[in-house]
Short mmCIF file of N, CA and C in Angstrom, two decimals:
data_model
loop_
_atom_site.label_atom_id
_atom_site.label_comp_id
_atom_site.label_asym_id
_atom_site.label_seq_id
_atom_site.Cartn_x
_atom_site.Cartn_y
_atom_site.Cartn_z
N MET A 13 -144.07 112.75 44.62
CA MET A 13 -144.69 111.69 43.83
C MET A 13 -144.16 111.76 42.40
N ASP A 14 -143.66 110.65 41.90
CA ASP A 14 -143.10 110.59 40.56
C ASP A 14 -144.21 110.32 39.55
N THR A 15 -144.36 111.22 38.59
CA THR A 15 -145.42 111.05 37.58
C THR A 15 -144.87 110.65 36.23
N ASP A 16 -143.58 110.32 36.15
CA ASP A 16 -142.98 109.92 34.89
C ASP A 16 -143.12 108.41 34.69
N TYR A 17 -144.29 108.00 34.28
CA TYR A 17 -144.54 106.59 34.03
C TYR A 17 -145.49 106.46 32.85
N PHE A 18 -145.52 105.28 32.30
CA PHE A 18 -146.45 105.01 31.21
C PHE A 18 -147.77 104.54 31.81
N GLY A 19 -148.84 105.20 31.41
CA GLY A 19 -150.17 104.73 31.76
C GLY A 19 -150.64 103.75 30.70
N ASP A 20 -151.86 103.26 30.83
CA ASP A 20 -152.40 102.29 29.87
C ASP A 20 -152.39 102.84 28.45
N ARG A 21 -152.77 104.10 28.30
CA ARG A 21 -152.83 104.70 26.96
C ARG A 21 -151.45 104.72 26.30
N GLU A 22 -150.45 105.17 27.05
CA GLU A 22 -149.09 105.24 26.50
C GLU A 22 -148.54 103.86 26.19
N ILE A 23 -148.88 102.89 27.02
CA ILE A 23 -148.42 101.52 26.77
C ILE A 23 -149.04 100.99 25.48
N LEU A 24 -150.34 101.20 25.29
CA LEU A 24 -150.99 100.73 24.07
C LEU A 24 -150.44 101.44 22.84
N ILE A 25 -150.18 102.73 22.94
CA ILE A 25 -149.59 103.46 21.81
C ILE A 25 -148.22 102.90 21.49
N ASP A 26 -147.42 102.62 22.51
CA ASP A 26 -146.09 102.06 22.31
C ASP A 26 -146.18 100.68 21.66
N ILE A 27 -147.11 99.86 22.12
CA ILE A 27 -147.29 98.53 21.52
C ILE A 27 -147.72 98.66 20.06
N LEU A 28 -148.65 99.57 19.78
CA LEU A 28 -149.12 99.78 18.41
C LEU A 28 -147.97 100.18 17.50
N LEU A 29 -147.17 101.14 17.93
CA LEU A 29 -146.02 101.57 17.12
C LEU A 29 -145.02 100.44 16.93
N SER A 30 -144.82 99.64 17.97
CA SER A 30 -143.91 98.49 17.87
C SER A 30 -144.42 97.46 16.88
N GLU A 31 -145.72 97.18 16.91
CA GLU A 31 -146.31 96.22 15.97
C GLU A 31 -146.17 96.71 14.53
N LYS A 32 -146.35 98.00 14.32
CA LYS A 32 -146.18 98.56 12.97
C LYS A 32 -144.74 98.41 12.49
N GLN A 33 -143.79 98.67 13.38
CA GLN A 33 -142.38 98.53 13.02
C GLN A 33 -142.03 97.07 12.75
N LEU A 34 -142.52 96.17 13.59
CA LEU A 34 -142.28 94.75 13.38
C LEU A 34 -142.85 94.29 12.04
N SER A 35 -144.04 94.77 11.72
CA SER A 35 -144.68 94.42 10.46
C SER A 35 -143.81 94.83 9.28
N SER A 36 -143.29 96.04 9.33
CA SER A 36 -142.41 96.52 8.26
C SER A 36 -141.14 95.68 8.16
N SER A 37 -140.58 95.34 9.30
CA SER A 37 -139.35 94.54 9.32
C SER A 37 -139.58 93.13 8.78
N TYR A 38 -140.65 92.48 9.23
CA TYR A 38 -140.95 91.14 8.72
C TYR A 38 -141.22 91.18 7.22
N ASN A 39 -141.93 92.19 6.76
CA ASN A 39 -142.23 92.30 5.33
C ASN A 39 -140.94 92.46 4.52
N ALA A 40 -140.02 93.28 5.01
CA ALA A 40 -138.73 93.46 4.32
C ALA A 40 -137.97 92.14 4.27
N CYS A 41 -137.98 91.39 5.36
CA CYS A 41 -137.30 90.09 5.39
C CYS A 41 -137.93 89.11 4.40
N ILE A 42 -139.24 89.11 4.32
CA ILE A 42 -139.93 88.22 3.38
C ILE A 42 -139.55 88.58 1.96
N ASN A 43 -139.50 89.87 1.66
CA ASN A 43 -139.15 90.32 0.31
C ASN A 43 -137.73 89.93 -0.07
N GLU A 44 -136.83 89.84 0.89
CA GLU A 44 -135.44 89.51 0.62
C GLU A 44 -135.15 88.02 0.71
N SER A 45 -136.05 87.26 1.29
CA SER A 45 -135.82 85.83 1.51
C SER A 45 -135.92 85.05 0.20
N THR A 46 -135.03 84.08 0.05
CA THR A 46 -135.09 83.20 -1.12
C THR A 46 -135.55 81.79 -0.76
N GLY A 47 -135.63 81.49 0.52
CA GLY A 47 -136.07 80.16 0.94
C GLY A 47 -137.57 80.12 1.16
N GLU A 48 -138.23 79.20 0.47
CA GLU A 48 -139.69 79.12 0.56
C GLU A 48 -140.17 78.79 1.97
N ALA A 49 -139.52 77.83 2.62
CA ALA A 49 -139.95 77.43 3.97
C ALA A 49 -139.75 78.59 4.96
N PHE A 50 -138.60 79.27 4.85
CA PHE A 50 -138.33 80.40 5.73
C PHE A 50 -139.33 81.53 5.48
N SER A 51 -139.62 81.80 4.22
CA SER A 51 -140.60 82.84 3.88
C SER A 51 -141.96 82.52 4.47
N HIS A 52 -142.33 81.25 4.42
CA HIS A 52 -143.63 80.83 4.96
C HIS A 52 -143.69 81.06 6.47
N ILE A 53 -142.61 80.75 7.16
CA ILE A 53 -142.55 81.00 8.61
C ILE A 53 -142.71 82.49 8.89
N LEU A 54 -141.97 83.31 8.14
CA LEU A 54 -142.06 84.76 8.33
C LEU A 54 -143.46 85.29 8.01
N GLU A 55 -144.09 84.74 6.98
CA GLU A 55 -145.45 85.17 6.62
C GLU A 55 -146.43 84.87 7.76
N ASN A 56 -146.28 83.71 8.39
CA ASN A 56 -147.14 83.37 9.53
C ASN A 56 -146.92 84.35 10.69
N ILE A 57 -145.66 84.67 10.95
CA ILE A 57 -145.36 85.64 12.02
C ILE A 57 -145.92 87.00 11.65
N LEU A 58 -145.79 87.40 10.39
CA LEU A 58 -146.32 88.69 9.93
C LEU A 58 -147.84 88.75 10.12
N ASN A 59 -148.52 87.67 9.76
CA ASN A 59 -149.98 87.63 9.93
C ASN A 59 -150.37 87.76 11.40
N GLU A 60 -149.62 87.09 12.28
CA GLU A 60 -149.89 87.20 13.72
C GLU A 60 -149.64 88.63 14.20
N THR A 61 -148.62 89.26 13.67
CA THR A 61 -148.32 90.66 14.02
C THR A 61 -149.48 91.56 13.61
N HIS A 62 -150.05 91.32 12.43
CA HIS A 62 -151.21 92.11 11.99
C HIS A 62 -152.41 91.88 12.91
N ARG A 63 -152.63 90.64 13.32
CA ARG A 63 -153.75 90.36 14.24
C ARG A 63 -153.56 91.06 15.58
N MET A 64 -152.34 91.05 16.08
CA MET A 64 -152.07 91.72 17.35
C MET A 64 -152.26 93.23 17.23
N ARG A 65 -151.86 93.80 16.09
CA ARG A 65 -152.06 95.23 15.87
C ARG A 65 -153.54 95.57 15.90
N LEU A 66 -154.35 94.74 15.26
CA LEU A 66 -155.79 94.97 15.28
C LEU A 66 -156.36 94.85 16.69
N ASP A 67 -155.87 93.90 17.46
CA ASP A 67 -156.32 93.76 18.85
C ASP A 67 -156.01 95.02 19.65
N VAL A 68 -154.82 95.57 19.44
CA VAL A 68 -154.44 96.79 20.16
C VAL A 68 -155.33 97.94 19.72
N LEU A 69 -155.58 98.07 18.42
CA LEU A 69 -156.46 99.14 17.93
C LEU A 69 -157.86 99.02 18.53
N LYS A 70 -158.38 97.79 18.59
CA LYS A 70 -159.71 97.58 19.17
C LYS A 70 -159.73 97.98 20.65
N ALA A 71 -158.67 97.64 21.37
CA ALA A 71 -158.58 98.01 22.79
C ALA A 71 -158.54 99.52 22.95
N MET A 72 -157.82 100.19 22.05
CA MET A 72 -157.74 101.65 22.11
C MET A 72 -159.07 102.29 21.74
N GLU A 73 -159.73 101.75 20.71
CA GLU A 73 -161.04 102.28 20.31
C GLU A 73 -162.06 102.11 21.43
N LYS A 74 -162.02 100.96 22.09
CA LYS A 74 -162.95 100.68 23.20
C LYS A 74 -162.83 101.72 24.31
N ARG A 75 -161.61 102.21 24.51
CA ARG A 75 -161.35 103.19 25.56
C ARG A 75 -161.47 104.64 25.05
N GLY A 76 -161.75 104.79 23.76
CA GLY A 76 -161.87 106.13 23.19
C GLY A 76 -160.53 106.79 22.89
N TRP A 77 -159.47 105.99 22.80
CA TRP A 77 -158.13 106.53 22.56
C TRP A 77 -157.73 106.49 21.10
N HIS A 78 -158.51 105.87 20.27
CA HIS A 78 -158.21 105.80 18.83
C HIS A 78 -159.54 105.86 18.10
N LYS A 79 -159.69 106.88 17.31
CA LYS A 79 -160.95 107.05 16.58
C LYS A 79 -160.69 106.83 15.09
N THR A 80 -161.55 106.03 14.49
CA THR A 80 -161.47 105.82 13.06
C THR A 80 -162.75 106.34 12.43
N ARG A 81 -162.64 106.67 11.18
CA ARG A 81 -163.83 107.11 10.46
C ARG A 81 -163.86 106.41 9.11
N ASN A 82 -165.05 106.18 8.63
CA ASN A 82 -165.19 105.60 7.31
C ASN A 82 -164.87 106.66 6.26
N ALA A 83 -164.20 106.24 5.22
CA ALA A 83 -163.88 107.17 4.14
C ALA A 83 -165.15 107.51 3.38
N GLY A 84 -165.31 108.77 3.09
CA GLY A 84 -166.44 109.20 2.29
C GLY A 84 -166.18 108.95 0.82
N SER A 85 -167.22 109.05 0.01
CA SER A 85 -167.06 108.79 -1.42
C SER A 85 -166.09 109.77 -2.06
N GLN A 86 -166.04 111.01 -1.57
CA GLN A 86 -165.09 111.99 -2.10
C GLN A 86 -163.66 111.56 -1.82
N ASP A 87 -163.41 111.08 -0.60
CA ASP A 87 -162.07 110.61 -0.24
C ASP A 87 -161.65 109.44 -1.12
N ILE A 88 -162.56 108.53 -1.35
CA ILE A 88 -162.26 107.34 -2.17
C ILE A 88 -161.95 107.75 -3.60
N GLU A 89 -162.75 108.64 -4.16
CA GLU A 89 -162.51 109.09 -5.54
C GLU A 89 -161.18 109.82 -5.66
N MET A 90 -160.84 110.62 -4.65
CA MET A 90 -159.57 111.34 -4.68
C MET A 90 -158.40 110.35 -4.68
N LEU A 91 -158.48 109.31 -3.86
CA LEU A 91 -157.43 108.30 -3.83
C LEU A 91 -157.35 107.52 -5.14
N LYS A 92 -158.50 107.23 -5.73
CA LYS A 92 -158.51 106.54 -7.03
C LYS A 92 -157.77 107.36 -8.07
N ARG A 93 -158.07 108.66 -8.11
CA ARG A 93 -157.40 109.55 -9.08
C ARG A 93 -155.90 109.63 -8.79
N LYS A 94 -155.56 109.72 -7.53
CA LYS A 94 -154.16 109.83 -7.14
C LYS A 94 -153.37 108.60 -7.61
N PHE A 95 -153.91 107.41 -7.35
CA PHE A 95 -153.19 106.20 -7.71
C PHE A 95 -153.26 105.92 -9.21
N ALA A 96 -154.34 106.33 -9.85
CA ALA A 96 -154.43 106.17 -11.30
C ALA A 96 -153.39 107.05 -11.99
N SER A 97 -153.20 108.26 -11.49
CA SER A 97 -152.22 109.16 -12.11
C SER A 97 -150.79 108.71 -11.82
N SER A 98 -150.57 108.03 -10.71
CA SER A 98 -149.21 107.58 -10.39
C SER A 98 -148.81 106.34 -11.19
N THR A 99 -149.78 105.63 -11.75
CA THR A 99 -149.45 104.44 -12.54
C THR A 99 -149.32 104.74 -14.02
N ASN A 100 -149.66 105.95 -14.42
CA ASN A 100 -149.54 106.33 -15.84
C ASN A 100 -148.19 106.89 -16.15
#
């Protein structure tokens, strides 16, 4: 019996990683684009990519394959200090 296959979990992880890569690629194209109409088309595609990524995350969370946690006040303050110091 061959067990080298993607199950549902692996497929969702692969889709999630692909959506993240697509998002980065579309964003880079938007940043380099000089045509307003073309940029608008890419922005719409980018937004759809973000929606699909969220759908995949929700499907993974529903199955217990992706756990998120709310940031605590300490975490938030640490990030505020980190970004405040990087802008000075």
